[in-house]
Coordinates of N, CA and C in Angstrom, one line a residue:
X1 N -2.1 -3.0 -10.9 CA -2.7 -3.4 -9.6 C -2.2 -2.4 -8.5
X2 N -0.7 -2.4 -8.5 CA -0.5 -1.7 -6.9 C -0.7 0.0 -7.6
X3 N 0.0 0.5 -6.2 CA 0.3 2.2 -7.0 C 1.4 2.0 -7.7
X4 N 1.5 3.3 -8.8 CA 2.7 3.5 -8.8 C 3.7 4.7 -8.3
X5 N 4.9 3.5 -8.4 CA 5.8 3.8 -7.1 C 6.7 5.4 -8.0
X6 N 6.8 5.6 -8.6 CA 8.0 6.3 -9.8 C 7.2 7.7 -9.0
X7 N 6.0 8.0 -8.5 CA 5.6 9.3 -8.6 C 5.7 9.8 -7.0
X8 N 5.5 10.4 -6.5 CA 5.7 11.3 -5.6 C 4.2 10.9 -4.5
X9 N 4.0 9.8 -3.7 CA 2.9 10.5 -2.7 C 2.2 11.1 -2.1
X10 N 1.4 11.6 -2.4 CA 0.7 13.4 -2.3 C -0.4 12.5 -0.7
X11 N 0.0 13.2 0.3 CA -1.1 12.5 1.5 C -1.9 13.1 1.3
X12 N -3.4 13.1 1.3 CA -4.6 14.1 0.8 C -4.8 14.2 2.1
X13 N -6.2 15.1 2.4 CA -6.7 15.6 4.1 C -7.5 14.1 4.6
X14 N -7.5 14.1 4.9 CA -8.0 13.3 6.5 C -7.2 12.1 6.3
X15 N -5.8 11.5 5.2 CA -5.5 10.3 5.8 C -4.7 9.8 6.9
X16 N -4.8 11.0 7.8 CA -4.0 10.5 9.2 C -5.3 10.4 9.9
X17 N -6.5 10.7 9.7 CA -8.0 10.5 10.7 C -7.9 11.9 11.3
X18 N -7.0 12.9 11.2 CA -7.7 14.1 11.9 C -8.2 14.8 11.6
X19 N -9.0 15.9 11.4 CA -9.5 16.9 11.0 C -9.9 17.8 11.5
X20 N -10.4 19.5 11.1 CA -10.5 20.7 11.6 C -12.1 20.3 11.4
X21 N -12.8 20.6 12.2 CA -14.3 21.1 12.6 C -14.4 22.1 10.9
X22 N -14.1 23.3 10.8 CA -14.6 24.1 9.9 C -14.2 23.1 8.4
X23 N -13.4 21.7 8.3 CA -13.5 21.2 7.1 C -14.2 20.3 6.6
X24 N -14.9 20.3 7.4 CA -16.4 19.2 7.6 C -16.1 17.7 7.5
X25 N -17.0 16.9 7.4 CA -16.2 15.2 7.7 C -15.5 15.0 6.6
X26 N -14.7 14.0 7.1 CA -13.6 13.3 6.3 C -14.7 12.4 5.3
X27 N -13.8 12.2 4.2 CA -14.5 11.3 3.0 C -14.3 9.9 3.6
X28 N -15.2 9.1 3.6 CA -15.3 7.2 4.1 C -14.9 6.4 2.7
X29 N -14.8 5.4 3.1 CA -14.5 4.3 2.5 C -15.4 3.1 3.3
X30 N -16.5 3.0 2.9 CA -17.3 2.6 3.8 C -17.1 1.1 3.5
X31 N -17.5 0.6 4.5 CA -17.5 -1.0 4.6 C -18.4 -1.7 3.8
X32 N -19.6 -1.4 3.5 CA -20.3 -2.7 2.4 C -19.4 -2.8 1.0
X33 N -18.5 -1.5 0.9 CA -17.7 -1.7 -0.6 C -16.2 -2.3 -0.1
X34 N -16.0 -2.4 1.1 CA -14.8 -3.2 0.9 C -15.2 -4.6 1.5
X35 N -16.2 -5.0 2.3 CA -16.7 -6.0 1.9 C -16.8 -6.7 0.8
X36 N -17.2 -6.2 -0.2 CA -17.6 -6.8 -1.6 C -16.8 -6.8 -2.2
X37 N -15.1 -6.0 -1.9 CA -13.8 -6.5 -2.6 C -13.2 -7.1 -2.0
X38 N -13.8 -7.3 -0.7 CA -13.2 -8.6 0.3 C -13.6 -9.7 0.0
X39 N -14.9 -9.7 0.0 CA -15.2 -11.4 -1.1 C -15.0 -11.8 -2.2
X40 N -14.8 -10.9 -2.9 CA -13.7 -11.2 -4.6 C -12.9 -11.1 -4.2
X41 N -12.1 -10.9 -3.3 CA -10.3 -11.2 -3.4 C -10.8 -12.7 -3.2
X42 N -11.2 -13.1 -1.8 CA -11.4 -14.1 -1.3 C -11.3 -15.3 -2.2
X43 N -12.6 -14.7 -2.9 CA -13.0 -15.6 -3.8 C -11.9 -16.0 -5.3
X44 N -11.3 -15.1 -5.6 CA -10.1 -15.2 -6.2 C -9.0 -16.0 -5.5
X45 N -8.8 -16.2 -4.7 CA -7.6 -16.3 -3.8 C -7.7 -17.9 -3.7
X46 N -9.1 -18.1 -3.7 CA -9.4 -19.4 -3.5 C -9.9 -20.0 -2.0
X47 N -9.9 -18.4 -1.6 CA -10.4 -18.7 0.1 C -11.6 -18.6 0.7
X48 N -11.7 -17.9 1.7 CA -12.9 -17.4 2.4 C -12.8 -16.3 3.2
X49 N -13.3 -15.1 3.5 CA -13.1 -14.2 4.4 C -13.2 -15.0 6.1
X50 N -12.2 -14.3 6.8 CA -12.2 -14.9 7.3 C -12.9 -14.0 8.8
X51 N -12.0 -13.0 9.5 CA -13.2 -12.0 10.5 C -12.6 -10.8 9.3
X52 N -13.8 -10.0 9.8 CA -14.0 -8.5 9.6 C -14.4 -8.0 10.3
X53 N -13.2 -6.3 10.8 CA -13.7 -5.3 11.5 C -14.0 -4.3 11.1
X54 N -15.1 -3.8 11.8 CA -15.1 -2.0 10.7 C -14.0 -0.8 11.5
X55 N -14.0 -0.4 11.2 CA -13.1 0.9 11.6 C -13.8 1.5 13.1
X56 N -12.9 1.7 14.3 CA -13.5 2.4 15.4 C -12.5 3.2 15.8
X57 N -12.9 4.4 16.4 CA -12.0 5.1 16.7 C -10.9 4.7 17.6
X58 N -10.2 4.9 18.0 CA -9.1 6.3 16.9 C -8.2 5.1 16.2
X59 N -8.7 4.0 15.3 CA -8.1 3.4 14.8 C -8.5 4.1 13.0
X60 N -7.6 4.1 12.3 CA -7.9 4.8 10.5 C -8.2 3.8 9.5
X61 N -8.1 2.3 10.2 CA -8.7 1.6 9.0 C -9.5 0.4 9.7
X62 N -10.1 -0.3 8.4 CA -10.8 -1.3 8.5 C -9.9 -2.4 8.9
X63 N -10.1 -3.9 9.2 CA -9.2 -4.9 9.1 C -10.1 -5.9 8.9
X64 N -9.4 -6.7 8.0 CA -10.1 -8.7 7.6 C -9.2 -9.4 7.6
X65 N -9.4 -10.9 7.5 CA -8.6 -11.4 6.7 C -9.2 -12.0 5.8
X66 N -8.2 -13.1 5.0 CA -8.7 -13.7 3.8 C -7.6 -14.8 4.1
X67 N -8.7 -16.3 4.0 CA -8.3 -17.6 4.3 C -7.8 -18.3 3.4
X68 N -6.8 -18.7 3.0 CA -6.4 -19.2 1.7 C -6.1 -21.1 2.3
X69 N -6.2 -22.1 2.4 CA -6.0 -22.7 2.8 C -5.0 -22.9 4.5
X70 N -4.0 -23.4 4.9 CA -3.7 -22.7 6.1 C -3.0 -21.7 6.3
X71 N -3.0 -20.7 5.0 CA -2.4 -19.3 5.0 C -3.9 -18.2 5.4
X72 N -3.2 -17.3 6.3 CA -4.2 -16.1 7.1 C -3.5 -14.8 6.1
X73 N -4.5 -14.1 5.3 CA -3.8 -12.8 4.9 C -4.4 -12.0 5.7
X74 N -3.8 -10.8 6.3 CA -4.3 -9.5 7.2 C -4.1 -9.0 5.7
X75 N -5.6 -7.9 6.0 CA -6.1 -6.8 4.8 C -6.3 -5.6 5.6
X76 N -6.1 -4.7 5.7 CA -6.0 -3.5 6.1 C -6.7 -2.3 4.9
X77 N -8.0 -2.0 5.3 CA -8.3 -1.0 4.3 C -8.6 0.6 5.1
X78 N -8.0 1.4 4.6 CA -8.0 3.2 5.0 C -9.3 3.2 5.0
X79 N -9.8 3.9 6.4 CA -11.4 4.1 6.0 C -11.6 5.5 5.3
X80 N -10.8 6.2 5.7 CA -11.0 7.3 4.9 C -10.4 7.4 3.2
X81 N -10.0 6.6 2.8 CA -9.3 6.8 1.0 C -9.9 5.1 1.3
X82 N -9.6 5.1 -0.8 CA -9.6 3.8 -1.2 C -8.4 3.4 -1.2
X83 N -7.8 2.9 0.1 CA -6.5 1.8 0.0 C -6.4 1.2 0.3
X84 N -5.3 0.0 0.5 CA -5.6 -1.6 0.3 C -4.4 -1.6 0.7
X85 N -3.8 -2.3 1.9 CA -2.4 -3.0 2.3 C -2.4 -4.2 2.9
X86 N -1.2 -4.9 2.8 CA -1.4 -6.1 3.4 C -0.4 -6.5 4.9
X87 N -0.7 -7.0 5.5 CA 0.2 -6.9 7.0 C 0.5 -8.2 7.3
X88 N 1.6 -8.0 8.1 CA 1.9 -9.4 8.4 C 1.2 -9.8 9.7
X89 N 0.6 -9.1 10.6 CA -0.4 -9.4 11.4 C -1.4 -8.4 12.0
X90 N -2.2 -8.8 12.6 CA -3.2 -7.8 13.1 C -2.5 -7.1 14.6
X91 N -2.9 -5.7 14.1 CA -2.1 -4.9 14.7 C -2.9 -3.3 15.1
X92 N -2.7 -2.8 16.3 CA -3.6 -1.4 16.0 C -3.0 0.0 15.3
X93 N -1.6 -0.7 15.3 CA -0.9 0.1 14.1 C 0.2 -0.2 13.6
X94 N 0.8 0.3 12.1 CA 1.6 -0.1 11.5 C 2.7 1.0 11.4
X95 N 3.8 0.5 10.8 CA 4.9 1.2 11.1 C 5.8 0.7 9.6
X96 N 6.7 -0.4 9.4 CA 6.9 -1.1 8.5 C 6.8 -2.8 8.3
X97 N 5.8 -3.1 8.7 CA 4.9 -4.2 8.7 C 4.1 -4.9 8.1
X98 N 4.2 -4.1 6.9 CA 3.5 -4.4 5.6 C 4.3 -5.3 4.6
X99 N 3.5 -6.4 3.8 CA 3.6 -7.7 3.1 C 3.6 -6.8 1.7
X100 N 3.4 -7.7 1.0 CA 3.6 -7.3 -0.6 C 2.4 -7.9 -0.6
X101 N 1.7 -7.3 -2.0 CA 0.3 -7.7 -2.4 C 0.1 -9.2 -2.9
X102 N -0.6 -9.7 -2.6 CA -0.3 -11.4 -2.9 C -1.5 -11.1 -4.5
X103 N -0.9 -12.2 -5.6 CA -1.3 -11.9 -6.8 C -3.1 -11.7 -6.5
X104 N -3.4 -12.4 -6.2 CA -5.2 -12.1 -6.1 C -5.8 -10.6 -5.2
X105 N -4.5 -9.5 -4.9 CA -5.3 -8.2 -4.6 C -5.8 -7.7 -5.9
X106 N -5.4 -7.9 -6.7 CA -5.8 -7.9 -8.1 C -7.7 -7.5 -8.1
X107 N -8.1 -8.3 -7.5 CA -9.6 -8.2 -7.1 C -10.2 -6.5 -6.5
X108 N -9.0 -6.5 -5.8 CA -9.6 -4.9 -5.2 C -9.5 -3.8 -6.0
X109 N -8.1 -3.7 -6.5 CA -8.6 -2.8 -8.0 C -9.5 -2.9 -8.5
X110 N -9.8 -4.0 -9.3 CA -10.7 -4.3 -10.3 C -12.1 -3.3 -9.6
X111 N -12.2 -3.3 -8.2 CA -13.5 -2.6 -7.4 C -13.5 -1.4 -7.3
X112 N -12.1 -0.4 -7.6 CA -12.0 0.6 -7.7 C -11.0 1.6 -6.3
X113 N -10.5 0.1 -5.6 CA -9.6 0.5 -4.5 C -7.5 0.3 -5.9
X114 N -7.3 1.3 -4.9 CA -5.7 0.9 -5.0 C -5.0 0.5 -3.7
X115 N -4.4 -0.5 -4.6 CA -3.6 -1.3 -3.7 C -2.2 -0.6 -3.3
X116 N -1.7 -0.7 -2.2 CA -0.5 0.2 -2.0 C 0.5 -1.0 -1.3
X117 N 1.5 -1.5 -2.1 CA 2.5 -2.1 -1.8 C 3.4 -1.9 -1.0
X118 N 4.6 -2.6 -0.7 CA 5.4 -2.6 0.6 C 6.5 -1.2 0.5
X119 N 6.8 -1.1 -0.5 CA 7.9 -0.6 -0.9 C 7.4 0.9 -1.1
X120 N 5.9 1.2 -1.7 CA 5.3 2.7 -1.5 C 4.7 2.4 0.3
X121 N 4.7 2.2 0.5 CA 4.3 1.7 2.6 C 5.6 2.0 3.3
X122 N 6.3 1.7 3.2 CA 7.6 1.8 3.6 C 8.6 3.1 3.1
X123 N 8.4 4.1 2.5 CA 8.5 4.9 2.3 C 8.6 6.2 2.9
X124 N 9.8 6.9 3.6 CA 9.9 7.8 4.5 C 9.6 9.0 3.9
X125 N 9.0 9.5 5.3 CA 8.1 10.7 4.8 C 8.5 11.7 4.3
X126 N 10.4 12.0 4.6 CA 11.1 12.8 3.5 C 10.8 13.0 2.3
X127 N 10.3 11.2 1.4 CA 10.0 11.4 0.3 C 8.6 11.7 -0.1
X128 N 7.7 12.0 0.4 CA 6.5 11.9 0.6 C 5.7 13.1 0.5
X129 N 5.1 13.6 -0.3 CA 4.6 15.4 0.0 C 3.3 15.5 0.9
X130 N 4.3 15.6 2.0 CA 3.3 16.1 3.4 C 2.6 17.3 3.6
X131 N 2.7 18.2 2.2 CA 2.2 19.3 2.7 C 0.3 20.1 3.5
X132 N -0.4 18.8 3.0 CA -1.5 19.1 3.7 C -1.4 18.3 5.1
X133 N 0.0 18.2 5.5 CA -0.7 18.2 7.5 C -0.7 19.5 8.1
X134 N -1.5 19.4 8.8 CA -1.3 20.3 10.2 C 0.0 20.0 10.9
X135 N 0.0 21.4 12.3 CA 1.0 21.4 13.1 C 0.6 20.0 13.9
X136 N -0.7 20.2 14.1 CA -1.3 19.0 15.2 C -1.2 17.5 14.6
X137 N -1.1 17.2 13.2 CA -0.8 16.2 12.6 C 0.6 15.4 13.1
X138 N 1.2 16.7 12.8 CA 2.5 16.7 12.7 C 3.6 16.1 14.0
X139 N 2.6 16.6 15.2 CA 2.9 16.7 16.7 C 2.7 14.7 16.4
X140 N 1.3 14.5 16.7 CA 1.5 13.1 16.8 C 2.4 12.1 15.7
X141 N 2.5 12.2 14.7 CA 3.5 12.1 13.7 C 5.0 11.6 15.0
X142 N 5.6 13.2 15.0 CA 6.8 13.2 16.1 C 6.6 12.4 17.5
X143 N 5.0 12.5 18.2 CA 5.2 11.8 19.3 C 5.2 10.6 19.2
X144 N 4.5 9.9 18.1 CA 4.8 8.4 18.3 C 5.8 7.4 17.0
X145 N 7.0 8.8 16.8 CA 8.3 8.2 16.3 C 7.8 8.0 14.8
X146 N 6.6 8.1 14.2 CA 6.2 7.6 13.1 C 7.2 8.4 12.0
X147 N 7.6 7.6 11.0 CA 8.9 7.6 9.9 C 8.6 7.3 8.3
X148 N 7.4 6.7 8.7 CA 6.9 6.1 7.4 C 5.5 6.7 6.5
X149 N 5.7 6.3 5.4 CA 3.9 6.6 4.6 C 2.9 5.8 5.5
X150 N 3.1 4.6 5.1 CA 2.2 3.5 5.8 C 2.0 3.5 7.3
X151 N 2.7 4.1 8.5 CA 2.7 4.6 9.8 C 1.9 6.2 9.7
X152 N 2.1 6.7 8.8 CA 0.8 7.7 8.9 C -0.9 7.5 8.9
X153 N -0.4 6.4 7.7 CA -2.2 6.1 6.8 C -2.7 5.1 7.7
X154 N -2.0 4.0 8.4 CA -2.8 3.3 8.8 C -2.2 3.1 10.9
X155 N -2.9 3.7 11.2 CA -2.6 4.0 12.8 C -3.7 4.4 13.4
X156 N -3.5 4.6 15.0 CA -4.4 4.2 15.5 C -4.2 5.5 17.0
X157 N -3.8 6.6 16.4 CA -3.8 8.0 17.3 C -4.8 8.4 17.9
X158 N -4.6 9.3 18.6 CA -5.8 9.9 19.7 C -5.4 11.0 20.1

């Protein structure tokens, strides 16, 4: 279900949401398909979706939740990659804030997303192979103290 953790990282290009003009648009993660692993988790979970947002700028991912009786999960999906984290609340960015996957993310694989757990989310970017950022990546990176994998991927820079 989650990633696995044993391997190394690799940040691909646009998952901080910036990008160079000459490298044309970033790849989506569009909303009718995490919709549809939003209602199979749901539906797995035993719940109901509960809101959904789509991605607006300068925020990098989507957010829902999923209603499990009087438990709220925050879903957090990268618009730009297929990834899948869970939060402990709604937030316009994350840092180390991230839940563990509750057994029914199970659903979002199965759709062709990976799930990315607390422990690869929380992961400093020492260990992390950053080599496709930019200097300008890099800058906001430094200016807003970010330390983490999951503070890269899912933020809400400008």
């Amino acid at each position: 279900m989650a990633d696995d953790e044993s391997t190394v990282f690799r940040i691909p290009r646009g998952a901080t949401g910036f990008r160079h003009a000459k490298d044309g648009p970033l790849p989506e993660t569009g909303l009718p398909a995490f919709r549809t692993a939003l209602y199979a988790a749901a539906r797995a979970a035993g719940g109901k979706v509960g809101e959904l947002e789509e991605q607006t700028y300068p925020l990098t991912f989507h957010i829902a939740t999923v209603v499990d009786g009087a438990r709220e999960s925050v879903v957090l999906c990268h618009a730009h990659h297929p990834w899948i984290a869970f939060a402990e609340e709604r937030r316009n960015w994350y840092t180390e804030e991230f839940l563990a996957p509750p057994p029914w993310a199970r659903a979002f694989s199965d759709l062709g997303f990976t799930v990315l757990d607390r422990a690869r989310l929380i992961t400093p970017l020492s260990e992390v192979d950053t080599s496709v950022l930019t200097r300008a990546e890099w800058r906001e990176v430094r200016s807003y103290g970010i330390t983490t994998l999951g503070g890269v991927l899912f933020n809400a820079w400008d």
